Short mmCIF file of C-alpha atoms in Angstrom, two decimals:
data_model
loop_
_atom_site.label_atom_id
_atom_site.label_comp_id
_atom_site.label_asym_id
_atom_site.label_seq_id
_atom_site.Cartn_x
_atom_site.Cartn_y
_atom_site.Cartn_z
CA MET W 1 -17.51 -23.88 6.88
CA THR W 2 -15.26 -21.34 5.18
CA PRO W 3 -15.44 -17.93 6.94
CA SER W 4 -17.13 -15.18 4.99
CA ALA W 5 -15.75 -11.65 4.71
CA THR W 6 -17.83 -10.37 7.63
CA SER W 7 -18.07 -13.44 9.85
CA ARG W 8 -15.68 -11.99 12.43
CA ASN W 9 -17.86 -8.92 12.99
CA THR W 10 -20.43 -9.41 15.71
CA ALA W 11 -22.71 -6.56 14.66
CA VAL W 12 -22.71 -5.43 11.06
CA PRO W 13 -25.08 -2.51 10.38
CA ALA W 14 -27.17 -2.62 7.22
CA LEU W 15 -25.69 -0.34 4.61
CA ARG W 16 -27.75 2.52 3.24
CA ARG W 17 -29.22 1.99 -0.21
CA ARG W 18 -27.95 4.56 -2.68
CA PRO W 19 -26.35 4.55 -6.14
CA GLN W 20 -22.79 4.03 -4.83
CA LEU W 21 -23.79 1.09 -2.62
CA SER W 22 -21.25 -1.16 -4.30
CA ASP W 23 -18.56 1.37 -3.29
CA ASP W 24 -19.70 1.06 0.33
CA VAL W 25 -19.50 -2.73 0.15
CA ALA W 26 -16.06 -2.53 -1.47
CA ALA W 27 -14.86 -0.18 1.28
CA HIS W 28 -16.17 -2.56 3.95
CA VAL W 29 -14.51 -5.65 2.50
CA ARG W 30 -11.33 -3.73 1.66
CA GLY W 31 -11.07 -2.65 5.29
CA LEU W 32 -11.53 -6.22 6.48
CA ILE W 33 -8.80 -7.46 4.16
CA MET W 34 -6.33 -4.74 5.10
CA SER W 35 -6.90 -5.24 8.83
CA GLY W 36 -6.78 -9.04 8.74
CA GLY W 37 -10.50 -9.47 9.40
CA VAL W 38 -10.58 -11.85 6.45
CA ARG W 39 -7.30 -13.48 5.49
CA PRO W 40 -5.48 -14.44 2.32
CA GLY W 41 -6.87 -17.71 1.01
CA GLU W 42 -10.30 -17.26 2.56
CA PHE W 43 -13.38 -16.96 0.36
CA VAL W 44 -15.68 -13.95 0.30
CA ARG W 45 -19.11 -15.50 -0.25
CA LEU W 46 -21.61 -13.44 -2.20
CA ASP W 47 -24.77 -14.63 -0.46
CA GLU W 48 -23.35 -14.56 3.06
CA THR W 49 -21.77 -11.14 2.64
CA ALA W 50 -24.98 -9.71 1.15
CA ALA W 51 -27.06 -11.10 4.02
CA GLU W 52 -24.68 -9.82 6.68
CA LEU W 53 -24.60 -6.31 5.19
CA GLY W 54 -28.33 -6.19 4.49
CA VAL W 55 -27.96 -5.67 0.74
CA SER W 56 -28.67 -7.66 -2.41
CA VAL W 57 -26.08 -9.83 -4.12
CA THR W 58 -25.65 -7.36 -7.00
CA PRO W 59 -23.65 -4.64 -5.15
CA VAL W 60 -21.54 -7.35 -3.51
CA ARG W 61 -20.71 -8.81 -6.90
CA GLU W 62 -19.89 -5.34 -8.25
CA ALA W 63 -17.72 -4.63 -5.20
CA LEU W 64 -15.76 -7.83 -5.64
CA LEU W 65 -15.15 -7.00 -9.28
CA THR W 66 -13.69 -3.69 -8.11
CA LEU W 67 -11.51 -5.40 -5.52
CA ARG W 68 -10.36 -7.91 -8.10
CA GLY W 69 -9.20 -5.02 -10.25
CA GLU W 70 -7.24 -3.71 -7.26
CA GLY W 71 -5.59 -7.09 -6.73
CA LEU W 72 -7.17 -7.65 -3.31
CA VAL W 73 -9.23 -10.67 -4.32
CA GLU W 74 -8.89 -13.33 -7.01
CA LEU W 75 -11.58 -15.24 -8.88
CA VAL W 76 -11.36 -19.00 -8.57
CA PRO W 77 -13.40 -20.60 -11.40
CA HIS W 78 -16.55 -22.34 -10.16
CA ARG W 79 -15.74 -21.47 -6.54
CA GLY W 80 -15.89 -17.71 -6.14
CA TYR W 81 -13.67 -14.92 -4.88
CA VAL W 82 -10.73 -15.59 -2.59
CA VAL W 83 -8.62 -13.03 -0.75
CA ALA W 84 -5.30 -12.51 -2.51
CA PRO W 85 -1.93 -12.69 -0.73
CA LEU W 86 -1.10 -9.65 1.40
CA THR W 87 2.52 -9.11 2.41
CA ARG W 88 4.36 -6.85 4.82
CA SER W 89 5.78 -5.05 1.82
CA ASP W 90 2.26 -4.39 0.56
CA ILE W 91 1.42 -2.60 3.80
CA ASN W 92 4.65 -0.61 3.79
CA ASP W 93 4.17 0.34 0.14
CA VAL W 94 0.63 1.62 0.70
CA PHE W 95 1.66 3.83 3.61
CA TRP W 96 4.85 4.96 1.87
CA LEU W 97 2.76 6.21 -1.04
CA GLN W 98 0.27 7.92 1.26
CA GLY W 99 3.10 9.54 3.21
CA GLN W 100 4.89 10.77 0.09
CA ILE W 101 1.80 12.54 -1.22
CA ALA W 102 0.64 13.84 2.16
CA GLU W 103 4.10 15.22 2.93
CA GLN W 104 4.10 17.32 -0.23
CA LEU W 105 0.58 18.55 0.48
CA ALA W 106 1.59 19.59 4.01
CA VAL W 107 4.58 21.50 2.66
CA ARG W 108 2.39 23.42 0.22
CA ALA W 109 -0.30 24.00 2.82
CA THR W 110 2.24 25.64 5.13
CA PHE W 111 2.92 28.38 2.61
CA ALA W 112 -0.80 29.05 2.20
CA ALA W 113 -1.90 28.79 5.84
CA THR W 114 -3.62 31.86 7.27
CA ALA W 115 -4.35 32.57 10.92
CA GLU W 116 -7.99 31.67 10.29
CA ALA W 117 -7.05 28.36 8.63
CA LEU W 118 -4.77 27.45 11.52
CA ASP W 119 -7.56 28.22 14.00
CA GLU W 120 -9.85 25.92 12.01
CA LEU W 121 -7.27 23.11 12.20
CA ARG W 122 -6.90 23.66 15.95
CA ALA W 123 -10.68 23.48 16.38
CA ILE W 124 -10.91 20.24 14.40
CA ASN W 125 -8.04 18.73 16.38
CA ALA W 126 -9.61 19.73 19.70
CA ALA W 127 -12.86 18.07 18.64
CA LEU W 128 -10.88 15.00 17.60
CA ALA W 129 -9.21 14.85 21.02
CA SER W 130 -12.65 14.96 22.66
CA ALA W 131 -13.92 12.18 20.38
CA VAL W 132 -10.89 10.04 21.22
CA ALA W 133 -11.47 10.56 24.94
CA ALA W 134 -15.13 9.56 24.49
CA GLY W 135 -14.29 6.57 22.31
CA ASP W 136 -16.64 7.85 19.58
CA ALA W 137 -15.29 5.90 16.59
CA THR W 138 -17.59 7.42 13.97
CA ARG W 139 -16.75 10.94 15.11
CA ILE W 140 -13.04 10.10 15.16
CA GLU W 141 -13.16 8.91 11.56
CA ASP W 142 -15.04 12.01 10.40
CA LEU W 143 -12.74 14.44 12.20
CA GLU W 144 -9.52 12.74 11.14
CA PHE W 145 -10.68 12.87 7.55
CA GLY W 146 -11.81 16.47 8.00
CA PHE W 147 -8.46 17.56 9.42
CA HIS W 148 -6.47 16.23 6.48
CA ARG W 149 -9.08 17.48 4.02
CA GLU W 150 -8.53 21.01 5.36
CA VAL W 151 -4.75 20.63 5.01
CA ASN W 152 -5.20 19.37 1.46
CA ARG W 153 -7.55 22.26 0.66
CA LEU W 154 -4.91 24.73 1.80
CA ALA W 155 -2.32 23.04 -0.41
CA GLY W 156 -4.40 23.88 -3.46
CA ALA W 157 -3.15 20.81 -5.33
CA THR W 158 -6.28 19.17 -6.69
CA LYS W 159 -4.57 16.31 -8.49
CA LEU W 160 -2.30 15.41 -5.58
CA SER W 161 -5.28 15.47 -3.24
CA TRP W 162 -7.17 13.17 -5.60
CA PHE W 163 -4.30 10.69 -5.65
CA LEU W 164 -4.10 10.76 -1.86
CA PHE W 165 -7.85 10.22 -1.57
CA ASN W 166 -7.54 7.09 -3.70
CA ALA W 167 -4.50 5.87 -1.77
CA ILE W 168 -6.16 6.18 1.64
CA ARG W 169 -8.94 3.83 0.54
CA TYR W 170 -6.57 1.09 1.66
CA THR W 171 -6.41 2.42 5.21
CA PRO W 172 -8.66 0.32 7.50
CA VAL W 173 -10.23 3.27 9.28
CA HIS W 174 -12.20 1.18 11.78
CA PHE W 175 -8.96 -0.39 13.01
CA TYR W 176 -7.53 3.03 13.85
CA SER W 177 -10.67 4.65 15.21
CA GLY W 178 -10.97 1.80 17.70
CA ASP W 179 -7.40 2.26 18.98
CA ARG W 180 -7.26 4.94 21.67
CA GLY W 181 -3.47 4.91 21.61
CA TRP W 182 -3.49 5.75 17.92
CA GLY W 183 -6.08 8.49 18.50
CA GLU W 184 -3.96 10.16 21.16
CA SER W 185 -0.87 9.85 18.97
CA ALA W 186 -2.74 11.32 16.00
CA THR W 187 -3.96 14.37 17.89
CA ALA W 188 -0.46 15.00 19.23
CA SER W 189 0.93 14.70 15.71
CA HIS W 190 -1.68 17.12 14.41
CA GLY W 191 -0.70 19.59 17.11
CA ARG W 192 2.96 19.43 16.07
CA LEU W 193 1.94 19.84 12.42
CA ILE W 194 -0.10 22.94 13.23
CA ALA W 195 2.82 24.39 15.22
CA ALA W 196 5.18 23.84 12.29
CA MET W 197 2.73 25.44 9.88
CA ALA W 198 2.23 28.41 12.22
CA ALA W 199 6.02 28.87 12.35
CA GLY W 200 6.23 28.71 8.56
CA ASP W 201 8.49 25.64 8.82
CA ALA W 202 7.37 23.73 5.72
CA ASP W 203 10.13 21.12 6.01
CA GLU W 204 9.09 20.20 9.56
CA ALA W 205 5.43 20.14 8.54
CA GLY W 206 6.33 17.63 5.85
CA ARG W 207 8.42 15.51 8.20
CA GLU W 208 5.70 15.45 10.86
CA THR W 209 3.13 14.38 8.29
CA ARG W 210 5.37 11.56 7.11
CA ARG W 211 5.91 10.42 10.72
CA HIS W 212 2.13 10.27 11.13
CA PHE W 213 1.79 7.83 8.23
CA THR W 214 4.84 5.82 9.29
CA ASP W 215 3.25 5.39 12.72
CA GLY W 216 0.08 4.16 11.04
CA ALA W 217 2.01 1.55 9.08
CA GLU W 218 3.86 0.33 12.15
CA ARG W 219 0.67 -0.03 14.18
CA LEU W 220 -1.09 -1.98 11.44
CA LEU W 221 1.90 -4.27 10.85
CA ALA W 222 2.15 -5.00 14.58
CA HIS W 223 -1.57 -5.82 14.65
CA LEU W 224 -1.32 -8.17 11.66
CA GLU W 225 1.69 -9.87 13.22
CA ARG W 226 -0.33 -10.50 16.39
CA THR W 227 -3.18 -12.03 14.39
CA GLY W 228 -0.75 -14.52 12.90
CA ILE W 229 -1.75 -13.60 9.35
CA TRP W 230 1.72 -14.49 8.08
CA ASP W 231 2.26 -17.61 10.19
#
């Protein structure tokens, strides 16, 4: 039997029913594809995926249409949706784009950072460190997102922040939140970023932000290599 998009997950929680449900399904399948949970050439079955996520077929179909538009899946006539090829260059390109945008946002945020804003970033990072130590994946994801959201808010660049938000959709957050080594590395990186911002060193803030995204790319590539996705 051909594996479905969620067959490698042992416990898949039912998704909440709300208007953007298809977006939730798309995010779930996108994360599986980007982390190697479902591989190029494998089919994403509508019925099986709907049953495993506890939703109807309609949001799954809508999600796959979205992912087809993003080039992550392809429609095979009379057979269904199959995961499109994913290369090492694809991974590097995604993180390069994220890093480029995030670096510029960090530079701008440095010039706007107040003592109160820096204290807020320190508080978020301390909470993130505690979540990493506790292995609380959901909390890790929320705090990591919250940290960068605060940096982006300080930058005051709405359009750049919007582009980054769309680019990070391709980051498999569950892969990172489940990796304690990444969590410890991320909190250390955040600490260096805060120090650079406090010193008014915009160039170093940008460089540290880029290193953070480069580290993410390297960890994901190493993981995909271990899974044999390109064998």
